[in-house]
Amino acid sequence: MNEQTSFGLISTVEVPFAIQAMGSCWAKKGLLVANYVFTDAEDPTAFELVYTLIDEEGGKREIVESEGILPTLFLNPLATNFVAVVGDKDESESRQILPVFKRNIGEQFTFDKDLAGRFVGCTKASTIFYEVDIWKESKQDIMTCLAFHENDILGCKQITVPMPKGNKVCVQNGEIHLITEVESGWLHRQINESGQEIRSRVLDFDFPFVHEALSLSFDKKSYLLCEENGEIGLVEIDEEGNCLYAELYNLGDEFFGTWHPQHLNEETSAVQFTTEHGNGWLVVRHDSLVELVYNKNKSGYKNLLSQEVLNLDTNDLAVSSISPISDTKIGIVFHPRKPRKEKYQKVYVLQHGI
């Protein structure tokens, strides 16, 4: 079912028994969504991994995955959709990495480790994943690099990133940048696919709590998303390393968590967030907040800048994932909030213009 709203087109994916949202990703012909679709109301282990491609008119194309479960959707440097899955009958739990749509392109690749962390972007020849272990002070960050030649995977390597740990990562324009707090300020590094440092600088600035690096560069301005006690702000860093902080909006509610920024274009990023009272997303372009949408106390997703409200058939929803669709549009996947053992039957997909 499709419905046109003031926020954009909403497509509902509904199943007879239960569905579980498992991620989304940009695709050349729309938004690619992965879900577990349960096939037996009495058996919680009976399910299929189903990919749904939703085009700009809400048309749907479905593909059932036959090679495994626990999907990690990502793009290669040619912007081809790939997925890593774990064989559900393979006791060694090796991961197969496969193209989503055309299984005949490239060679099948098996990787005997997990793809550590989140998909954070691509360099000219590699897909990059990054993981921070927040529970162990001594454990260094891990970066996984999948090297490609066209649609063939040449190899996969995991790199232990030199200390300090706890980096925010930004992969843009083929470069990998890290930033984290150190005793003397904030250490900004550019590294290559082998984890070797190319450039570094220490920024002498007392930032509020940094949630995400929206952009990082040594050659042009960089932007960090901050928030403390509900005050959302932005740090602008110029090419010389001078830093300037500005408040964007006082939400009043502290962020519990944020997700890695989704880049619509070089100037615009969307970030998903949660608080004690709800969840939502914000969009920053250059140094300006252009959108802040918040579902507080199950009252619907309200754009706090325009006062528009998105109401669905239930407002007790959570944002499952956000992915870019184009330079000016994001795809947002919602699912009903339920206790862990309860299932839901619907997933909502919004195509939202910025």
Tab-separated table of C-alpha atoms in Angstrom:
chain	number	residue	atom	x	y	z
A	1	MET	CA	0.000	0.000	0.000
A	2	ASN	CA	1.221	3.503	-0.864
A	3	GLU	CA	0.063	6.819	0.557
A	4	GLN	CA	1.127	10.335	-0.430
A	5	THR	CA	1.680	12.643	2.572
A	6	SER	CA	3.143	16.105	3.111
A	7	PHE	CA	6.369	14.356	4.175
A	8	GLY	CA	6.504	12.257	1.002
A	9	LEU	CA	5.374	8.871	-0.270
A	10	ILE	CA	4.876	6.186	2.394
A	11	SER	CA	4.927	2.543	1.337
A	12	THR	CA	3.686	-0.107	3.773
A	13	VAL	CA	5.191	-3.582	3.668
A	14	GLU	CA	2.702	-5.893	5.393
A	15	VAL	CA	2.935	-9.665	5.934
A	16	PRO	CA	0.530	-12.306	7.342
A	17	PHE	CA	2.541	-13.323	10.423
A	18	ALA	CA	5.498	-11.116	11.320
A	19	ILE	CA	8.299	-9.041	9.826
A	20	GLN	CA	11.563	-7.702	11.222
A	21	ALA	CA	13.432	-4.768	9.657
A	22	MET	CA	17.095	-5.636	8.988
A	23	GLY	CA	18.528	-2.580	7.232
A	24	SER	CA	18.368	-0.451	4.118
A	25	CYS	CA	20.683	0.970	1.465
A	26	TRP	CA	20.688	3.278	-1.542
A	27	ALA	CA	20.059	1.544	-4.858
A	28	LYS	CA	20.182	2.812	-8.436
A	29	LYS	CA	16.427	2.347	-8.863
A	30	GLY	CA	15.192	3.311	-5.399
A	31	LEU	CA	15.627	2.191	-1.806
A	32	LEU	CA	16.747	-1.334	-0.975
A	33	VAL	CA	15.250	-2.707	2.246
A	34	ALA	CA	16.117	-6.011	3.945
A	35	ASN	CA	13.566	-7.758	6.187
A	36	TYR	CA	13.075	-11.085	7.889
A	37	VAL	CA	9.631	-12.329	6.857
A	38	PHE	CA	8.298	-15.027	9.187
A	39	THR	CA	6.464	-17.887	7.522
A	40	ASP	CA	4.928	-19.727	10.498
A	41	ALA	CA	3.038	-18.009	13.315
A	42	GLU	CA	4.038	-20.732	15.791
A	43	ASP	CA	7.696	-21.192	14.830
A	44	PRO	CA	10.005	-18.220	15.519
A	45	THR	CA	12.837	-19.896	13.565
A	46	ALA	CA	10.805	-20.147	10.346
A	47	PHE	CA	11.612	-17.049	8.308
A	48	GLU	CA	13.059	-15.870	5.009
A	49	LEU	CA	15.440	-13.011	4.342
A	50	VAL	CA	13.676	-10.866	1.743
A	51	TYR	CA	15.058	-7.833	-0.095
A	52	THR	CA	12.481	-5.290	-1.265
A	53	LEU	CA	13.423	-2.644	-3.811
A	54	ILE	CA	11.005	0.295	-3.630
A	55	ASP	CA	11.064	2.723	-6.546
A	56	GLU	CA	10.044	6.409	-6.511
A	57	GLU	CA	6.417	5.554	-7.357
A	58	GLY	CA	6.215	2.968	-4.566
A	59	GLY	CA	6.512	-0.024	-6.890
A	60	LYS	CA	8.046	-3.050	-5.183
A	61	ARG	CA	10.341	-5.802	-6.379
A	62	GLU	CA	11.147	-8.645	-3.970
A	63	ILE	CA	14.052	-11.099	-3.887
A	64	VAL	CA	14.331	-14.001	-1.437
A	65	GLU	CA	17.889	-14.659	-0.240
A	66	SER	CA	18.949	-18.301	-0.501
A	67	GLU	CA	22.513	-18.101	0.801
A	68	GLY	CA	22.179	-17.005	4.421
A	69	ILE	CA	20.921	-14.617	7.085
A	70	LEU	CA	22.176	-11.663	9.208
A	71	PRO	CA	22.470	-9.308	6.221
A	72	THR	CA	24.895	-6.402	5.998
A	73	LEU	CA	23.941	-4.221	3.033
A	74	PHE	CA	26.607	-2.035	1.435
A	75	LEU	CA	27.896	-0.525	-1.796
A	76	ASN	CA	31.137	-1.119	-3.643
A	77	PRO	CA	33.120	1.748	-5.241
A	78	LEU	CA	31.041	1.386	-8.432
A	79	ALA	CA	27.844	1.834	-6.348
A	80	THR	CA	26.778	-1.773	-6.931
A	81	ASN	CA	24.595	-3.201	-4.150
A	82	PHE	CA	26.273	-5.996	-2.203
A	83	VAL	CA	25.317	-7.972	0.889
A	84	ALA	CA	27.267	-10.035	3.400
A	85	VAL	CA	25.301	-12.955	4.870
A	86	VAL	CA	26.097	-15.729	7.322
A	87	GLY	CA	25.231	-19.226	6.152
A	88	ASP	CA	22.404	-20.409	8.419
A	89	LYS	CA	23.541	-24.023	8.044
A	90	ASP	CA	27.257	-23.319	8.224
A	91	GLU	CA	28.635	-24.104	11.684
A	92	SER	CA	31.785	-22.086	10.979
A	93	GLU	CA	29.594	-19.034	10.334
A	94	SER	CA	31.675	-17.848	7.409
A	95	ARG	CA	30.287	-14.842	5.583
A	96	GLN	CA	29.476	-14.908	1.899
A	97	ILE	CA	29.678	-11.570	0.148
A	98	LEU	CA	27.381	-11.376	-2.851
A	99	PRO	CA	25.845	-8.852	-5.247
A	100	VAL	CA	22.194	-8.371	-4.351
A	101	PHE	CA	20.648	-8.212	-7.809
A	102	LYS	CA	22.918	-9.899	-10.356
A	103	ARG	CA	24.538	-12.965	-8.855
A	104	ASN	CA	26.440	-13.630	-12.070
A	105	ILE	CA	28.622	-10.500	-11.793
A	106	GLY	CA	31.889	-10.931	-9.959
A	107	GLU	CA	33.092	-14.063	-8.209
A	108	GLN	CA	31.656	-15.475	-4.996
A	109	PHE	CA	33.728	-14.392	-1.991
A	110	THR	CA	33.804	-16.052	1.428
A	111	PHE	CA	35.196	-14.323	4.493
A	112	ASP	CA	35.821	-16.250	7.725
A	113	LYS	CA	35.355	-13.256	10.039
A	114	ASP	CA	32.645	-10.757	10.788
A	115	LEU	CA	32.591	-7.491	8.848
A	116	ALA	CA	33.480	-5.446	11.910
A	117	GLY	CA	31.418	-2.312	12.408
A	118	ARG	CA	29.194	-0.263	10.169
A	119	PHE	CA	29.509	0.378	6.470
A	120	VAL	CA	30.890	3.939	6.394
A	121	GLY	CA	31.662	4.523	2.715
A	122	CYS	CA	34.010	3.794	-0.170
A	123	THR	CA	37.425	4.924	-1.315
A	124	LYS	CA	38.415	4.680	-4.984
A	125	ALA	CA	38.992	0.935	-4.751
A	126	SER	CA	37.671	-0.270	-1.371
A	127	THR	CA	34.537	-0.530	0.738
A	128	ILE	CA	35.155	0.514	4.344
A	129	PHE	CA	33.604	-0.720	7.597
A	130	TYR	CA	34.528	0.708	11.004
A	131	GLU	CA	34.028	-0.562	14.567
A	132	VAL	CA	34.566	1.062	17.959
A	133	ASP	CA	34.370	-1.074	21.112
A	134	ILE	CA	33.019	1.315	23.742
A	135	TRP	CA	33.278	-1.245	26.548
A	136	LYS	CA	37.023	-1.962	26.503
A	137	GLU	CA	39.399	0.969	26.986
A	138	SER	CA	42.369	-1.030	25.743
A	139	LYS	CA	40.750	-2.389	22.577
A	140	GLN	CA	41.746	-0.465	19.473
A	141	ASP	CA	39.306	0.461	16.728
A	142	ILE	CA	38.951	-2.023	13.867
A	143	MET	CA	38.639	-1.092	10.199
A	144	THR	CA	37.661	-3.660	7.575
A	145	CYS	CA	38.558	-2.999	3.935
A	146	LEU	CA	37.056	-4.936	1.035
A	147	ALA	CA	39.236	-4.326	-2.021
A	148	PHE	CA	37.442	-4.385	-5.391
A	149	HIS	CA	38.367	-4.495	-9.039
A	150	GLU	CA	35.130	-3.503	-10.739
A	151	ASN	CA	32.666	-6.012	-9.190
A	152	ASP	CA	35.262	-8.627	-8.230
A	153	ILE	CA	36.435	-8.707	-4.619
A	154	LEU	CA	40.222	-8.930	-4.562
A	155	GLY	CA	40.534	-9.429	-0.836
A	156	CYS	CA	39.411	-8.484	2.644
A	157	LYS	CA	41.619	-7.276	5.461
A	158	GLN	CA	40.972	-6.130	8.998
A	159	ILE	CA	43.201	-3.361	10.292
A	160	THR	CA	43.770	-2.518	13.932
A	161	VAL	CA	43.776	1.278	13.882
A	162	PRO	CA	46.671	2.815	15.864
A	163	MET	CA	45.676	4.458	19.138
A	164	PRO	CA	43.938	6.584	20.231
A	165	LYS	CA	40.662	4.693	20.000
A	166	GLY	CA	37.048	5.872	19.981
A	167	ASN	CA	37.312	7.692	16.671
A	168	LYS	CA	34.490	9.260	14.734
A	169	VAL	CA	35.038	8.309	11.102
A	170	CYS	CA	34.228	10.086	7.841
A	171	VAL	CA	34.840	8.571	4.393
A	172	GLN	CA	34.274	11.154	1.657
A	173	ASN	CA	35.926	12.027	-1.648
A	174	GLY	CA	37.885	8.772	-1.501
A	175	GLU	CA	39.584	9.715	1.806
A	176	ILE	CA	39.365	8.157	5.287
A	177	HIS	CA	39.381	10.633	8.173
A	178	LEU	CA	39.267	10.034	11.934
A	179	ILE	CA	38.816	12.357	14.896
A	180	THR	CA	38.881	11.658	18.627
A	181	GLU	CA	39.595	13.435	21.892
A	182	VAL	CA	43.119	13.378	23.354
A	183	GLU	CA	44.689	15.114	26.354
A	184	SER	CA	45.867	18.095	24.333
A	185	GLY	CA	42.655	18.590	22.329
A	186	TRP	CA	41.158	16.697	19.402
A	187	LEU	CA	43.308	14.549	17.106
A	188	HIS	CA	42.275	14.652	13.445
A	189	ARG	CA	43.961	12.049	11.234
A	190	GLN	CA	43.751	10.993	7.627
A	191	ILE	CA	44.686	7.339	7.083
A	192	ASN	CA	44.878	5.001	4.091
A	193	GLU	CA	43.283	1.575	3.598
A	194	SER	CA	46.182	-0.026	5.496
A	195	GLY	CA	45.644	2.167	8.549
A	196	GLN	CA	48.802	4.210	7.928
A	197	GLU	CA	48.651	7.874	8.827
A	198	ILE	CA	48.858	10.325	5.926
A	199	ARG	CA	48.258	13.607	7.766
A	200	SER	CA	47.370	14.650	11.303
A	201	ARG	CA	46.743	17.712	13.445
A	202	VAL	CA	45.636	18.428	17.010
A	203	LEU	CA	42.772	20.887	17.379
A	204	ASP	CA	42.972	23.034	20.511
A	205	PHE	CA	39.288	23.436	21.285
A	206	ASP	CA	36.994	22.359	24.118
A	207	PHE	CA	34.136	20.823	22.152
A	208	PRO	CA	30.798	19.839	23.667
A	209	PHE	CA	30.079	16.103	23.366
A	210	VAL	CA	30.776	15.083	19.767
A	211	HIS	CA	28.268	12.559	18.457
A	212	GLU	CA	29.234	12.349	14.781
A	213	ALA	CA	31.666	13.724	12.207
A	214	LEU	CA	29.473	15.081	9.416
A	215	SER	CA	32.528	15.902	7.295
A	216	LEU	CA	36.287	15.911	7.822
A	217	SER	CA	38.984	17.370	5.575
A	218	PHE	CA	42.362	19.078	5.740
A	219	ASP	CA	41.647	21.047	2.555
A	220	LYS	CA	38.226	22.571	3.298
A	221	LYS	CA	35.873	23.119	6.212
A	222	SER	CA	34.882	20.239	8.479
A	223	TYR	CA	31.762	19.882	10.632
A	224	LEU	CA	31.100	17.938	13.844
A	225	LEU	CA	27.633	17.301	15.291
A	226	CYS	CA	27.544	17.944	19.044
A	227	GLU	CA	24.893	17.656	21.752
A	228	GLU	CA	24.877	18.105	25.536
A	229	ASN	CA	21.834	18.181	27.781
A	230	GLY	CA	19.554	18.551	24.787
A	231	GLU	CA	21.446	21.439	23.166
A	232	ILE	CA	22.287	20.432	19.603
A	233	GLY	CA	25.264	22.264	18.122
A	234	LEU	CA	27.835	22.242	15.381
A	235	VAL	CA	31.601	22.737	15.403
A	236	GLU	CA	33.050	24.260	12.239
A	237	ILE	CA	36.769	23.611	11.616
A	238	ASP	CA	38.535	25.603	8.912
A	239	GLU	CA	41.560	24.597	6.844
A	240	GLU	CA	43.973	26.141	9.381
A	241	GLY	CA	42.433	24.188	12.272
A	242	ASN	CA	40.499	27.092	13.797
A	243	CYS	CA	37.294	25.918	15.485
A	244	LEU	CA	33.990	27.676	16.043
A	245	TYR	CA	30.961	26.304	17.932
A	246	ALA	CA	27.344	27.385	17.362
A	247	GLU	CA	24.084	26.143	18.839
A	248	LEU	CA	21.610	24.791	16.298
A	249	TYR	CA	18.565	23.924	18.435
A	250	ASN	CA	17.727	23.255	22.068
A	251	LEU	CA	15.739	20.029	21.961
A	252	GLY	CA	15.543	19.821	25.752
A	253	ASP	CA	16.057	16.040	25.670
A	254	GLU	CA	19.505	14.471	25.748
A	255	PHE	CA	20.529	12.133	22.947
A	256	PHE	CA	20.860	8.502	24.019
A	257	GLY	CA	22.452	7.552	20.743
A	258	THR	CA	23.100	8.583	17.151
A	259	TRP	CA	23.812	6.623	13.987
A	260	HIS	CA	26.567	7.170	11.435
A	261	PRO	CA	25.697	10.141	9.157
A	262	GLN	CA	24.094	9.396	5.820
A	263	HIS	CA	25.442	11.725	3.127
A	264	LEU	CA	22.914	12.942	0.570
A	265	ASN	CA	25.591	15.020	-1.115
A	266	GLU	CA	28.886	16.681	-0.211
A	267	GLU	CA	27.146	19.411	1.826
A	268	THR	CA	24.139	17.591	3.348
A	269	SER	CA	23.942	14.812	5.950
A	270	ALA	CA	21.094	13.099	7.813
A	271	VAL	CA	21.561	11.634	11.299
A	272	GLN	CA	19.190	9.309	13.153
A	273	PHE	CA	18.903	9.741	16.942
A	274	THR	CA	17.118	8.431	20.036
A	275	THR	CA	16.301	10.032	23.399
A	276	GLU	CA	14.666	8.843	26.614
A	277	HIS	CA	11.313	9.990	25.253
A	278	GLY	CA	11.443	9.085	21.570
A	279	ASN	CA	13.388	9.067	18.329
A	280	GLY	CA	13.841	10.959	15.109
A	281	TRP	CA	16.317	12.428	12.666
A	282	LEU	CA	17.979	15.705	11.764
A	283	VAL	CA	19.486	17.089	8.577
A	284	VAL	CA	22.429	19.510	8.421
A	285	ARG	CA	23.548	21.357	5.280
A	286	HIS	CA	26.915	23.142	5.598
A	287	ASP	CA	26.533	24.901	8.967
A	288	SER	CA	22.717	25.064	9.045
A	289	LEU	CA	20.070	22.823	10.551
A	290	VAL	CA	17.533	22.353	7.773
A	291	GLU	CA	15.335	19.738	9.431
A	292	LEU	CA	14.722	18.294	12.910
A	293	VAL	CA	12.000	15.639	13.136
A	294	TYR	CA	11.138	14.129	16.522
A	295	ASN	CA	8.559	11.600	17.716
A	296	LYS	CA	8.265	12.376	21.430
A	297	ASN	CA	5.972	10.332	23.681
A	298	LYS	CA	4.360	8.609	20.697
A	299	SER	CA	2.858	11.867	19.412
A	300	GLY	CA	3.887	11.491	15.767
A	301	TYR	CA	6.978	12.660	13.888
A	302	LYS	CA	6.981	16.445	14.168
A	303	ASN	CA	9.275	18.685	12.142
A	304	LEU	CA	10.217	21.110	14.918
A	305	LEU	CA	11.268	23.741	12.378
A	306	SER	CA	8.086	23.753	10.265
A	307	GLN	CA	5.647	22.284	12.862
A	308	GLU	CA	4.396	19.686	10.346
A	309	VAL	CA	3.443	16.327	11.875
A	310	LEU	CA	3.582	12.894	10.247
A	311	ASN	CA	0.949	10.563	11.737
A	312	LEU	CA	0.777	6.907	10.730
A	313	ASP	CA	-1.790	4.319	11.796
A	314	THR	CA	0.255	4.018	14.976
A	315	ASN	CA	2.612	6.629	16.394
A	316	ASP	CA	4.423	4.171	18.650
A	317	LEU	CA	7.190	3.804	16.080
A	318	ALA	CA	10.967	3.715	15.881
A	319	VAL	CA	13.235	4.667	13.000
A	320	SER	CA	14.910	1.446	11.911
A	321	SER	CA	17.284	2.950	9.328
A	322	ILE	CA	17.901	5.956	7.104
A	323	SER	CA	19.552	5.821	3.691
A	324	PRO	CA	20.009	8.369	0.914
A	325	ILE	CA	17.898	7.909	-2.199
A	326	SER	CA	19.201	10.901	-4.162
A	327	ASP	CA	21.011	14.200	-3.596
A	328	THR	CA	17.792	15.662	-2.195
A	329	LYS	CA	15.855	12.699	-0.798
A	330	ILE	CA	16.222	10.151	2.022
A	331	GLY	CA	14.493	6.843	2.617
A	332	ILE	CA	13.380	6.231	6.208
A	333	VAL	CA	12.279	2.809	7.460
A	334	PHE	CA	9.989	2.738	10.523
A	335	HIS	CA	8.805	-0.212	12.561
A	336	PRO	CA	6.356	-0.453	15.493
A	337	ARG	CA	8.005	-0.435	18.911
A	338	LYS	CA	7.272	-3.741	20.631
A	339	PRO	CA	8.647	-5.684	23.604
A	340	ARG	CA	11.497	-7.894	22.441
A	341	LYS	CA	9.488	-11.112	22.151
A	342	GLU	CA	6.510	-9.502	20.414
A	343	LYS	CA	6.381	-9.386	16.633
A	344	TYR	CA	5.018	-6.767	14.251
A	345	GLN	CA	3.380	-7.234	10.862
A	346	LYS	CA	4.137	-3.924	9.147
A	347	VAL	CA	7.171	-1.901	8.107
A	348	TYR	CA	6.734	1.651	6.801
A	349	VAL	CA	9.067	3.208	4.237
A	350	LEU	CA	9.017	6.981	3.720
A	351	GLN	CA	10.630	8.656	0.703
A	352	HIS	CA	11.277	12.119	2.083
A	353	GLY	CA	12.546	15.122	0.154
A	354	ILE	CA	14.864	17.554	1.909
